[in-house]
Coordinates of C-alpha atoms and ligand atoms in Angstrom, one line a residue:
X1 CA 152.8 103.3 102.3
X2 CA 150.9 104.6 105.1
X3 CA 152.2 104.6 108.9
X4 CA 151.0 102.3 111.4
X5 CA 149.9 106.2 113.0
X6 CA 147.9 106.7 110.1
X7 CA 145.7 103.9 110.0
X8 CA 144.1 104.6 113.5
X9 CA 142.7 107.9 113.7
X10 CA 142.8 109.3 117.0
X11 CA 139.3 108.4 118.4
X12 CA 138.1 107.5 122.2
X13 CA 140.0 104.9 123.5
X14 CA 142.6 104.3 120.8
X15 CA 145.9 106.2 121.9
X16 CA 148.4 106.1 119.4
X17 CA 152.2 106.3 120.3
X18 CA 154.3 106.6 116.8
X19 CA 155.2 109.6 115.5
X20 CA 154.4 110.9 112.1
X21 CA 156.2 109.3 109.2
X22 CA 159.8 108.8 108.6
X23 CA 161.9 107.4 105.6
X24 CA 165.8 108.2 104.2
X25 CA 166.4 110.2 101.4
X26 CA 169.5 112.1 100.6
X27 CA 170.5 115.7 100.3
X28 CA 169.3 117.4 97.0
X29 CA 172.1 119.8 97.2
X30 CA 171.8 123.2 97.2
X31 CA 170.2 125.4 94.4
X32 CA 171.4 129.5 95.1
X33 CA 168.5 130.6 92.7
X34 CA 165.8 129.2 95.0
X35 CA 164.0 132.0 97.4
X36 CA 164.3 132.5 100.9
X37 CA 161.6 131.5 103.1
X38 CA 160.4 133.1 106.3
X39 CA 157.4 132.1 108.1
X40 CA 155.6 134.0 110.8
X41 CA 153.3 132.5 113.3
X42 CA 151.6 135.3 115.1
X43 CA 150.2 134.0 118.0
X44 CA 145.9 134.0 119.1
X45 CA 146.1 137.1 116.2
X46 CA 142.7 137.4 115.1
X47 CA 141.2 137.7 110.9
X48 CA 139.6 140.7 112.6
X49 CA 142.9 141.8 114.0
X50 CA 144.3 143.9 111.1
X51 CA 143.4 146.9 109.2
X52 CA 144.3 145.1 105.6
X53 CA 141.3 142.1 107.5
X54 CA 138.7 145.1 107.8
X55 CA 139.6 146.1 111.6
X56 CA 139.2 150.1 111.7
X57 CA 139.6 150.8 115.6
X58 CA 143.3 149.2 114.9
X59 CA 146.0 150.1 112.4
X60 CA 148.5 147.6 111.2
X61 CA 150.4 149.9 108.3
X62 CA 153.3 147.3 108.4
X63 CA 151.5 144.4 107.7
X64 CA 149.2 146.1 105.9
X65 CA 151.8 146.8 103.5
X66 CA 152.8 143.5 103.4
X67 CA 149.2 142.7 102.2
X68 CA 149.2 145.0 99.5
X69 CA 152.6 143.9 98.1
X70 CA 151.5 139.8 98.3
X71 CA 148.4 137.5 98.2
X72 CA 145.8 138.1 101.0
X73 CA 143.7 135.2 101.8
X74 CA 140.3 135.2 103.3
X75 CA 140.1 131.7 103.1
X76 CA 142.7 130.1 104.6
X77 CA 142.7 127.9 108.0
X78 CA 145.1 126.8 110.7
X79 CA 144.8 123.1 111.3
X80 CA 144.0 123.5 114.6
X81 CA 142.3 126.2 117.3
X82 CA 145.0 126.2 119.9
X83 CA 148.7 126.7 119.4
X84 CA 150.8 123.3 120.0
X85 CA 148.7 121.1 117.4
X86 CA 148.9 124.0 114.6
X87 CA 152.4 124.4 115.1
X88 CA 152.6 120.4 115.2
X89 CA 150.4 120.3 111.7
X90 CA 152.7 123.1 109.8
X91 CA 156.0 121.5 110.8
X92 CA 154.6 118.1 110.3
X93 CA 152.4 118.3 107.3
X94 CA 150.4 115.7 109.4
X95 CA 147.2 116.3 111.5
X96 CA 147.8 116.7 114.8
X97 CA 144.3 114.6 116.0
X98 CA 146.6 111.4 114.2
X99 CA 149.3 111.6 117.0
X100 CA 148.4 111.3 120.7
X101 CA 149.9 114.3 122.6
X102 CA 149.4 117.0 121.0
X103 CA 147.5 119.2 122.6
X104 CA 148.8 122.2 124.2
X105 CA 151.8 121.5 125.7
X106 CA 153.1 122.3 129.2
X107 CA 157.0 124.3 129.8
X108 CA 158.3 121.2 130.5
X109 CA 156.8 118.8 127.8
X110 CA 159.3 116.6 125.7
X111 CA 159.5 117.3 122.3
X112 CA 156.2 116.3 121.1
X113 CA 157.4 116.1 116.6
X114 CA 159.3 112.3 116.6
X115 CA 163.0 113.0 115.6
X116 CA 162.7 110.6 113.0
X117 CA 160.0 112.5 111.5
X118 CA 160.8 114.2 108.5
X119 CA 159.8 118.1 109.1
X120 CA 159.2 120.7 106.7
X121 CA 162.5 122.2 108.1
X122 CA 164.2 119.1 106.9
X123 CA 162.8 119.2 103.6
X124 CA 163.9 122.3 103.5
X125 CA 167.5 121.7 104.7
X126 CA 167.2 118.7 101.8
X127 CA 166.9 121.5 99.5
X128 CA 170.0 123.0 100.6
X129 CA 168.4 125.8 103.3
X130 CA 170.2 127.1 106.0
X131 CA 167.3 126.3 108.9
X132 CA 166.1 128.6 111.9
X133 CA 163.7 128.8 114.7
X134 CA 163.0 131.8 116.5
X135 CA 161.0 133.1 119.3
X136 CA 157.4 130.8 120.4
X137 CA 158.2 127.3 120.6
X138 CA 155.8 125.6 122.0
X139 CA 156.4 121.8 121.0
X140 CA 157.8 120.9 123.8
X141 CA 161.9 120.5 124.2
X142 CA 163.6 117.2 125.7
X143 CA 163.0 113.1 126.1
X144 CA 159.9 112.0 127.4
X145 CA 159.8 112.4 131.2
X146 CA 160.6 116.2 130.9
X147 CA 162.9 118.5 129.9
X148 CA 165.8 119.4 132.0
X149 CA 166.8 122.7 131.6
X150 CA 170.2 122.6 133.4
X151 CA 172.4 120.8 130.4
X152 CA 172.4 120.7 126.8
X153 CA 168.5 120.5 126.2
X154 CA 168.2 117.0 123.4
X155 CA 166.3 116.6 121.4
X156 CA 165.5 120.3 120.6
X157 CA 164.2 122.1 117.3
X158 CA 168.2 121.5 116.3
X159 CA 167.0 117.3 116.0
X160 CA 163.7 118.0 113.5
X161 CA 165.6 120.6 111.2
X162 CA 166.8 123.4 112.3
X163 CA 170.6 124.3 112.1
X164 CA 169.7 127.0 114.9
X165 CA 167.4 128.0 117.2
X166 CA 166.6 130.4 119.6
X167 CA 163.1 130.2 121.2
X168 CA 160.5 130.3 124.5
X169 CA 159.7 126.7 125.0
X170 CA 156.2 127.1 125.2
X171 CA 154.3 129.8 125.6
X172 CA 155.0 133.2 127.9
X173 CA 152.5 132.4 130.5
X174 CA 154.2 129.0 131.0
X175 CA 157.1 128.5 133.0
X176 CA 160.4 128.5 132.6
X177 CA 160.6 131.8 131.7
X178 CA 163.5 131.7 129.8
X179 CA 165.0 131.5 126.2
X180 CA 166.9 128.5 125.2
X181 CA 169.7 128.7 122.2
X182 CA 170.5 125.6 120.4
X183 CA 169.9 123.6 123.6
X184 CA 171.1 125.8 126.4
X185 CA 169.1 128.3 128.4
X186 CA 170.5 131.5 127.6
X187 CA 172.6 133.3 130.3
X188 CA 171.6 130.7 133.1
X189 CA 174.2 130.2 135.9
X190 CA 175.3 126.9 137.2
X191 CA 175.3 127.6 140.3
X192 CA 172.1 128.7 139.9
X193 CA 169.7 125.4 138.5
X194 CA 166.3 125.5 137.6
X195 CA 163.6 123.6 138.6
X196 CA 159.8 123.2 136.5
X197 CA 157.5 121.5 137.6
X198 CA 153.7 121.2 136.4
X199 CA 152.2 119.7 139.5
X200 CA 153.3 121.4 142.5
X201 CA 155.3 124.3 144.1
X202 CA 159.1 123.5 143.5
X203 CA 161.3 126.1 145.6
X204 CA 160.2 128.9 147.7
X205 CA 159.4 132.0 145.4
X206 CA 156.1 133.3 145.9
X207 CA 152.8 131.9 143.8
X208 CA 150.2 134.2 143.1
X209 CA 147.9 131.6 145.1
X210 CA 149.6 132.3 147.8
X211 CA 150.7 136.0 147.9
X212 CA 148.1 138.1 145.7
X213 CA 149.4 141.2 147.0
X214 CA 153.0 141.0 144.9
X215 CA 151.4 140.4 141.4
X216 CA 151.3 143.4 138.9
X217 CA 148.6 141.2 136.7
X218 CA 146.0 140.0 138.3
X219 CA 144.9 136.5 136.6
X220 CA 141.2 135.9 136.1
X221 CA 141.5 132.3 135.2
X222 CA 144.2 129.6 136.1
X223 CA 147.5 131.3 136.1
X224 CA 148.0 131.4 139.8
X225 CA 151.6 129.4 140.1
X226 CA 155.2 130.8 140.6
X227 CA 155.3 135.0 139.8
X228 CA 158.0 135.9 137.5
X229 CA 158.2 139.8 136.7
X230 CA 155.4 140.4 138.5
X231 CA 153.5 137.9 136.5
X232 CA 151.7 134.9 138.2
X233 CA 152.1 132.0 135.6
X234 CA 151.3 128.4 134.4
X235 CA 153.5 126.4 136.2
X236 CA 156.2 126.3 139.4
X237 CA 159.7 127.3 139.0
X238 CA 162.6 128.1 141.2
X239 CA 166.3 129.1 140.0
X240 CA 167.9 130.4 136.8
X241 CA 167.1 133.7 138.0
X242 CA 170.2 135.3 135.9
X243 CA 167.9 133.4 133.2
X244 CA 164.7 135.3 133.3
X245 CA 163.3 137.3 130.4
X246 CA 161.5 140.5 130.7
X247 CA 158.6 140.4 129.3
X248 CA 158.7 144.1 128.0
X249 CA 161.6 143.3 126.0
X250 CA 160.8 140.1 124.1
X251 CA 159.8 141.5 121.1
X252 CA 162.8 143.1 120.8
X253 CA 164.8 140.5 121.2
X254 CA 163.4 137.5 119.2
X255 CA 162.9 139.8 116.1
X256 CA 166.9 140.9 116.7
X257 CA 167.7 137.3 116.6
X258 CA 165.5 137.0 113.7
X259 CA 167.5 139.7 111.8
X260 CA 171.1 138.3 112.9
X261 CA 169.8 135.0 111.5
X262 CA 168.6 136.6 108.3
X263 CA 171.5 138.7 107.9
X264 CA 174.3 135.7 108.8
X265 CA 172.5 133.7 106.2
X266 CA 171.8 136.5 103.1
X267 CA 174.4 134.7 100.5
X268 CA 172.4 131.4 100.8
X269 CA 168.9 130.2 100.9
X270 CA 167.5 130.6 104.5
X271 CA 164.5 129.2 106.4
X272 CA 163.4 131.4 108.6
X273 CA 160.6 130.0 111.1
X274 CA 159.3 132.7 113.4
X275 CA 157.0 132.4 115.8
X276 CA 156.1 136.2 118.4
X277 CA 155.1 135.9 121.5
X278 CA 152.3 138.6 120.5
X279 CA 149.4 138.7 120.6
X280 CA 148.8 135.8 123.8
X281 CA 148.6 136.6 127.4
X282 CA 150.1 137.9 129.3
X283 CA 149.7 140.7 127.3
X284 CA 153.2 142.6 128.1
X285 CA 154.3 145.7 125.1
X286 CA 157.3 147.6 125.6
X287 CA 157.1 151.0 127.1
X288 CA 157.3 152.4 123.6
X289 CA 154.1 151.0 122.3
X290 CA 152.3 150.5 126.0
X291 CA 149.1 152.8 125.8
X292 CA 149.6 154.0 121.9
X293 CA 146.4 151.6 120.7
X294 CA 144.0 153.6 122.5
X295 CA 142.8 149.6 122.8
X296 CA 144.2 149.0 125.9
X297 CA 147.6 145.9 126.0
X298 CA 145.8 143.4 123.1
X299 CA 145.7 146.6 120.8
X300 CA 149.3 147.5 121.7
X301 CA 150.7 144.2 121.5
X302 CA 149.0 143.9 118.1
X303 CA 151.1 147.4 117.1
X304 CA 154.1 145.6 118.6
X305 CA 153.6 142.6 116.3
X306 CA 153.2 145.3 113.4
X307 CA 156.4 146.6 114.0
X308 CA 158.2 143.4 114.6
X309 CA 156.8 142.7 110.9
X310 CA 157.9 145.9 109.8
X311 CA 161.5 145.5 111.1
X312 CA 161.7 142.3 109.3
X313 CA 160.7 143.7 106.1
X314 CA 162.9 146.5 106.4
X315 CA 165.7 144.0 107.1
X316 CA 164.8 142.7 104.0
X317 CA 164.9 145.6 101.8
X318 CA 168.2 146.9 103.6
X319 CA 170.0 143.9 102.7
X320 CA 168.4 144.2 99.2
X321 CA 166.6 140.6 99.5
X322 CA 163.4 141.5 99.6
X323 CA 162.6 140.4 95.7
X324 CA 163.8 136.9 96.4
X325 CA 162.2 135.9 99.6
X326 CA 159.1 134.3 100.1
X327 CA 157.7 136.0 103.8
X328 CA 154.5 134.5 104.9
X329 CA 152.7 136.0 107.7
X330 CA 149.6 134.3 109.5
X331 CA 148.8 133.4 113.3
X332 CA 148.3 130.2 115.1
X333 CA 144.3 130.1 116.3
X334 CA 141.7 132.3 116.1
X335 CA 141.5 135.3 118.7
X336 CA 140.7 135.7 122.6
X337 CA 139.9 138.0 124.4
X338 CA 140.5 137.5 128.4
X339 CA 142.8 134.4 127.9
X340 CA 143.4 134.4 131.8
X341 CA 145.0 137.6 133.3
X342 CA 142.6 140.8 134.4
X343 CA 144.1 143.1 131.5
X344 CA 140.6 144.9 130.6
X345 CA 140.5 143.1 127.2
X346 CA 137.1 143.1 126.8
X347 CA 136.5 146.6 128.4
X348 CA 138.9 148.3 126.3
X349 CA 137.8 146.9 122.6
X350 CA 136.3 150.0 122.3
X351 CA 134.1 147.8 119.4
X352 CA 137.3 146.4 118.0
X353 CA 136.0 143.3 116.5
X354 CA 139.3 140.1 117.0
X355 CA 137.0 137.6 115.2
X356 CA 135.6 139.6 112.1
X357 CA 132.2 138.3 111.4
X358 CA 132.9 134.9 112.7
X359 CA 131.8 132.6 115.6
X360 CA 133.6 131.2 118.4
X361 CA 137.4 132.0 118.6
X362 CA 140.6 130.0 120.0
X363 CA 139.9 126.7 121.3
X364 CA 136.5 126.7 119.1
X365 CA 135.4 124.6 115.9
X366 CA 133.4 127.4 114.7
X367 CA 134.9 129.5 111.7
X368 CA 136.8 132.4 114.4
X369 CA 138.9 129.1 116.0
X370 CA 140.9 128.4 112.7
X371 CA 140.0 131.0 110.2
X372 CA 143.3 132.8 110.5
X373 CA 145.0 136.2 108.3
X374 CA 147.1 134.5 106.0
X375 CA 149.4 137.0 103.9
X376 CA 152.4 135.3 101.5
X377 CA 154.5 137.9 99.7
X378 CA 157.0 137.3 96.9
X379 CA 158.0 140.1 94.8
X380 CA 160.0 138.6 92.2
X381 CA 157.2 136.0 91.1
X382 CA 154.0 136.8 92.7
X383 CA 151.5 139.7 91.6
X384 CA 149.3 141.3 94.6
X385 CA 146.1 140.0 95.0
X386 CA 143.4 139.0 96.9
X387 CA 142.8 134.9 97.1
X388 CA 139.6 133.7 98.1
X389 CA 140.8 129.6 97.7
X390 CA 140.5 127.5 100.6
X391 CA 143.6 126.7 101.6
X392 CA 145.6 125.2 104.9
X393 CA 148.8 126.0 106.8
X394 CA 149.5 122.2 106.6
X395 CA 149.6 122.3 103.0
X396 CA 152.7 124.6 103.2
X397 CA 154.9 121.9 103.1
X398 CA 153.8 120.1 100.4
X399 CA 153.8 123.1 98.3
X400 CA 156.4 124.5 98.8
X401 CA 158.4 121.2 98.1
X402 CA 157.2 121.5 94.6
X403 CA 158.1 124.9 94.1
X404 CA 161.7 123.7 95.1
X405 CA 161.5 120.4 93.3
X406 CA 162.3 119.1 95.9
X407 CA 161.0 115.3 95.9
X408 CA 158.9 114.6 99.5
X409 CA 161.0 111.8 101.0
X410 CA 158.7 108.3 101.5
X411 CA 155.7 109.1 103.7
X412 CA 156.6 112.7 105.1
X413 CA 154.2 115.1 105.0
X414 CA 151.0 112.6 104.7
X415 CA 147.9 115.2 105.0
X416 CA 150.0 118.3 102.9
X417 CA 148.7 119.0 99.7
X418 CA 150.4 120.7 96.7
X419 CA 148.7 124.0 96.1
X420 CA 151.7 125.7 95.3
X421 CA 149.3 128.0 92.4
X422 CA 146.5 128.8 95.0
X423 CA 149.6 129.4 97.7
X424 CA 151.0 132.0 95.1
X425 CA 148.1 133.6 94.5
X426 CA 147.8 131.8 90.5
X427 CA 144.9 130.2 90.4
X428 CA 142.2 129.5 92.7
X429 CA 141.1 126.2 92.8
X430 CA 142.2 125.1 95.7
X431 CA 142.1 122.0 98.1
X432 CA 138.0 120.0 97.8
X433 CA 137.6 120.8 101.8
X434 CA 139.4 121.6 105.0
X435 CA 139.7 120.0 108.2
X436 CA 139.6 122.0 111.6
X437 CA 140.1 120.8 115.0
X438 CA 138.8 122.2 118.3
X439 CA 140.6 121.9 121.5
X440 CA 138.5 118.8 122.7
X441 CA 139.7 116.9 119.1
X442 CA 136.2 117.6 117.5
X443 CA 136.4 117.9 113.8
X444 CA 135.2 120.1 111.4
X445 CA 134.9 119.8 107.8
X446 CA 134.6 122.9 104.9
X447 CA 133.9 122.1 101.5
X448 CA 132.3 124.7 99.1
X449 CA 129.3 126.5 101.1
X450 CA 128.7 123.7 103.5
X451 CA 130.6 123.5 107.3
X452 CA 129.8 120.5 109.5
X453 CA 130.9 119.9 112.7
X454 CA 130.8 116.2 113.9
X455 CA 128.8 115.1 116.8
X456 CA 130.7 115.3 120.0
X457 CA 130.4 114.8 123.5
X458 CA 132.9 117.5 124.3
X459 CA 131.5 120.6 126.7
X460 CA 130.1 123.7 124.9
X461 CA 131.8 126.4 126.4
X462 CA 135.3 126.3 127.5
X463 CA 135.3 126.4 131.3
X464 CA 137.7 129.4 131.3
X465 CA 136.9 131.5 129.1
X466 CA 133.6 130.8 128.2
X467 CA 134.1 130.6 124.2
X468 CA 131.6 128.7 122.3
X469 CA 133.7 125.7 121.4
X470 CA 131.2 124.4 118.6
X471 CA 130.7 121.0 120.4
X472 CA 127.2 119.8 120.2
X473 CA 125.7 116.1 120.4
X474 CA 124.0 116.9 117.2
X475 CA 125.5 117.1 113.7
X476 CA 126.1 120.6 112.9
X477 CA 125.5 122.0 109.4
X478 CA 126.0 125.4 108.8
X479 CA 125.7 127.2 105.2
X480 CA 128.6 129.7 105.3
X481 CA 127.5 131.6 101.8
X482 CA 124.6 132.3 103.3
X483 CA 125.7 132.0 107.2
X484 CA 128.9 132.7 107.3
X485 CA 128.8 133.2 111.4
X486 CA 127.1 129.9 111.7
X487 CA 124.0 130.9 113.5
X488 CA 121.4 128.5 111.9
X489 CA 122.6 124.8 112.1
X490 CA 120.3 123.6 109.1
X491 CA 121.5 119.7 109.6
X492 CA 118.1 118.4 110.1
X493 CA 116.9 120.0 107.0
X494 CA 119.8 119.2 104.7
X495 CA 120.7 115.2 106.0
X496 CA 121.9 114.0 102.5
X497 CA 124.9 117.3 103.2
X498 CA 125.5 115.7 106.2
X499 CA 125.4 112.3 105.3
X500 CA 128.2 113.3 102.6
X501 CA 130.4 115.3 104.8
X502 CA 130.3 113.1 107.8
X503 CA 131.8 110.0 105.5
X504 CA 134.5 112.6 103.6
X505 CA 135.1 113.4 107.5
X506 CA 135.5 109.4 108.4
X507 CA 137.4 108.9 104.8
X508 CA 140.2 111.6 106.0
X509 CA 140.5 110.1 109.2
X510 CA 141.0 106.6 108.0
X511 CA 143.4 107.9 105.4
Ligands
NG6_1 C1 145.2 127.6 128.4 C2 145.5 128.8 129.2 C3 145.6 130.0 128.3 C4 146.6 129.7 127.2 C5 146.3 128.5 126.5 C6 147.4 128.1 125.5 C7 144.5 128.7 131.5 C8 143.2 129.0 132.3 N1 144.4 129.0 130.2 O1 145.2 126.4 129.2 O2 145.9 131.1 129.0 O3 147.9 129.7 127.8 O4 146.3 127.4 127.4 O5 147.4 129.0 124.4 O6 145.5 128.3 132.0 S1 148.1 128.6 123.1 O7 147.8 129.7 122.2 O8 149.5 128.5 123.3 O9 147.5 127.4 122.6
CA2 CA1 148.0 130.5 120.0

């Protein structure tokens, strides 16, 4: 049975207001045999990012070593080219473009996944997981109307799944700038209230609008509100100042919270879902890695993210689990280079190459928006290899149901696919096509050789940053065997191709 949400695809001028899919279905009870699971969203981490991905002027040994231990895909897409609707698609197992409100979300955003939805984080706690969240939210937190970050924060990630969570509500550039554990803002004082807003100045702390000269990075686009650290961000805040991060040490902390909630949880199966701060703006590392890249802060926030892998892994081996848990590691869209703050990005790439050999990047329907690393190691039942299978984050959930048995409860998950043998490197025929989404909504569709993009009306650059964002008033119809960076759109000459993928397109969305 298909939700109402389901039968309206999200086109112009039909707004739809459910949620994704909801049903009852008991606990499975718990099965000690089954593997832990931790999944790692790097975040705007490019396919060119990594040395095991090709990238020479960067090393990545820890995830590098990761690669060669597990199933490396070069075929594998987020659902999505910006953060909130790929995070939306994993956890959901439901395209984002079906639910109004899902695009990226602002610090003070309600939670955006319907707490009657069943998650992949419930499935998982049906299977008898112990549930975590840790580090980049960014699905908003709260009831509609905003959140209020003063009390106990419902509904939080603690009402779609997870028995704990500790995580940035949206993104660092964003306001508040602070961490919130199972529905509290960590250290804030009462006396002390904060105050978000997303339309206007709240309070009286300087905005880098207004005082320029107190910033320590300059933006180049947008981020011109409240200055936290130094930092002009997205957004006005005033109190909680016993609250604030540092942006230096948030690696450090979100992957310690990572390891305390892999360690607390070692005798049972966890879920671990982890999402860094690393690699978006503002581009912060710790003094320990500022300056080591020779790339300028992108390259040493990418050896940041390399370590933060490594320390999980090394958490892993210490606490001899390592052969029983699954660790996937991929990112959430496509690359970027300025992404708003004057941090010599471009300048210092030094011919570092974020998007491979592909067009466009975050925010984009060409290949570089969605076309992300995807690396899944499992040492007790998976043999290294290289897997060249489409695949998509949003059929995580469906697959890894079946590994667990674990039955999908009536009409969650309704875009996942099982491809547990392609996800575990077995086999490789995967899923018939993939779907990608731009940050306008456009669609795209891959299926064998063939891209097309649908008409859309949507700009071609993106105002800011001036990425190609693949929107055209023309079918598009790229052949990526041949044209794998999309530089010849061959629609006119190939109309029966597009005639086909358009209606598979209009068949998925009608689904
Ligand atoms: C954009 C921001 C960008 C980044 C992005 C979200 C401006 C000019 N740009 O609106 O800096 O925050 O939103 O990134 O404000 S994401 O990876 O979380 O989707
Ligand atoms: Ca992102």
């Amino acid at each position: 049975m298909r939700n109402v949400s389901r039968l309206f695809p999200l086109l112009p001028g039909i707004a739809m207001l459910t949620g994704c899919n909801h049903a009852s279905q008991k606990n499975n009870g718990q099965n000690v045999q089954n593997p832990n699971i931790i999944y790692i969203f790097a975040d705007d981490l490019g396919i060119g990012d990594l040395s095991c991905y090709g990238a020479s002027k960067i090393s990545t040994p820890n995830i590098d070593r990761l690669a060669g231990q597990g199933v490396q895909f070069t075929n594998a897409y987020a659902t999505s080219a910006t953060s909130t609707p790929s995070r939306f698609g994993l956890l959901t197992g439901m395209y984002p473009w079906r639910q109004e409100n899902t695009g990226i979300a602002p610090g003070n955003s309600e939670l955006i996944i319907d707490t009657a939805c069943v998650t992949m984080a419930d499935m998982l706690k049906d299977a008898g997981y112990a549930t975590g969240a840790v580090g980049k939210w960014h699905l908003g937190l709260g009831p509609k109307g905003g959140t209020d970050f003063n009390s106990q924060i419902s509904p939080n990630a603690q009402s779609i799944g997870f028995d704990y969570e500790f995580i940035i509500p949206a993104t660092v550039d964003r306001v508040p700038c602070v961490f919130v554990e199972n529905g509290r803002v960590v250290n804030l004082d009462p006396n002390d209230p904060i105050t978000v807003s997303y339309d206007h100045k709240v309070g009286d702390w300087p905005t880098g609008e207004e005082n320029p000269e107190l910033v320590k990075l300059k933006p180049s686009q947008g981020h011109n509100n409240t200055i936290i650290n130094g930092i002009p961000r997205i957004g006005w805040m005033t109190g909680g100042k016993s609250a604030l991060w540092q942006d230096e040490n948030i690696a450090d902390i979100i992957t310690d919270k990572a390891k305390n909630f892999i360690a607390s949880h070692q005798e049972e199966p966890f879920f671990l879902y982890m999402g860094t701060q690393d690699v978006h703006v503002p581009r912060i590392p710790h003094p320990r890695f500022a300056g080591k890249s020779g790339l300028g802060t992108r390259g040493d926030v990418i050896l940041q993210l390399d370590w933060t892998i490594g320390e999980i892994m090394h958490t892993l081996d210490s606490l001899n689990i390592a052969d029983n848990t699954i660790l996937i590691f991929t990112s959430d869209n496509g690359p970027v280079i300025d992404d708003g703050y004057q941090d010599y990005a471009y300048e210092n790439l030094n011919g570092h190459t974020p998007m491979g050999i592909y067009r466009g990047g975050k925010y984009s329907a060409y290949e570089a928006g969605t076309r992300i690393p995807f690396i899944i190691r499992w040492p007790a039942k998976i043999q290294p290899s290289k897997q060249q299978a489409l695949f998509s984050q949003i059929d995580t959930y469906a697959s890894l149901a079946s590994l667990l048995n674990q039955p999908l409860r009536k009409g969650a998950a309704p875009d996942s696919q099982e491809h547990l043998d392609v996800l575990l490197g077995k086999n490789n025929t995967g899923r018939e096509y993939v779907v990608q989404q731009n940050l306008n909504n456009t669609l795209a569709i891959v299926k064998g050789e063939w891209k097309y993009i649908e008409p859309s009306d949507g700009p071609a650059i993106e105002f800011w940053t001036k990425m190609e964002l693949g929107n055209d008033k023309q079918p598009q119809l790229y052949d990526l065997s041949s044209d794998p960076s999309e530089k010849t759109n061959i629609a006119k000459s190939h109309p029966e191709i597009v005639k086909e993928l358009s209606a598979l397109l209009e068949s998925v969305k009608e689904e």
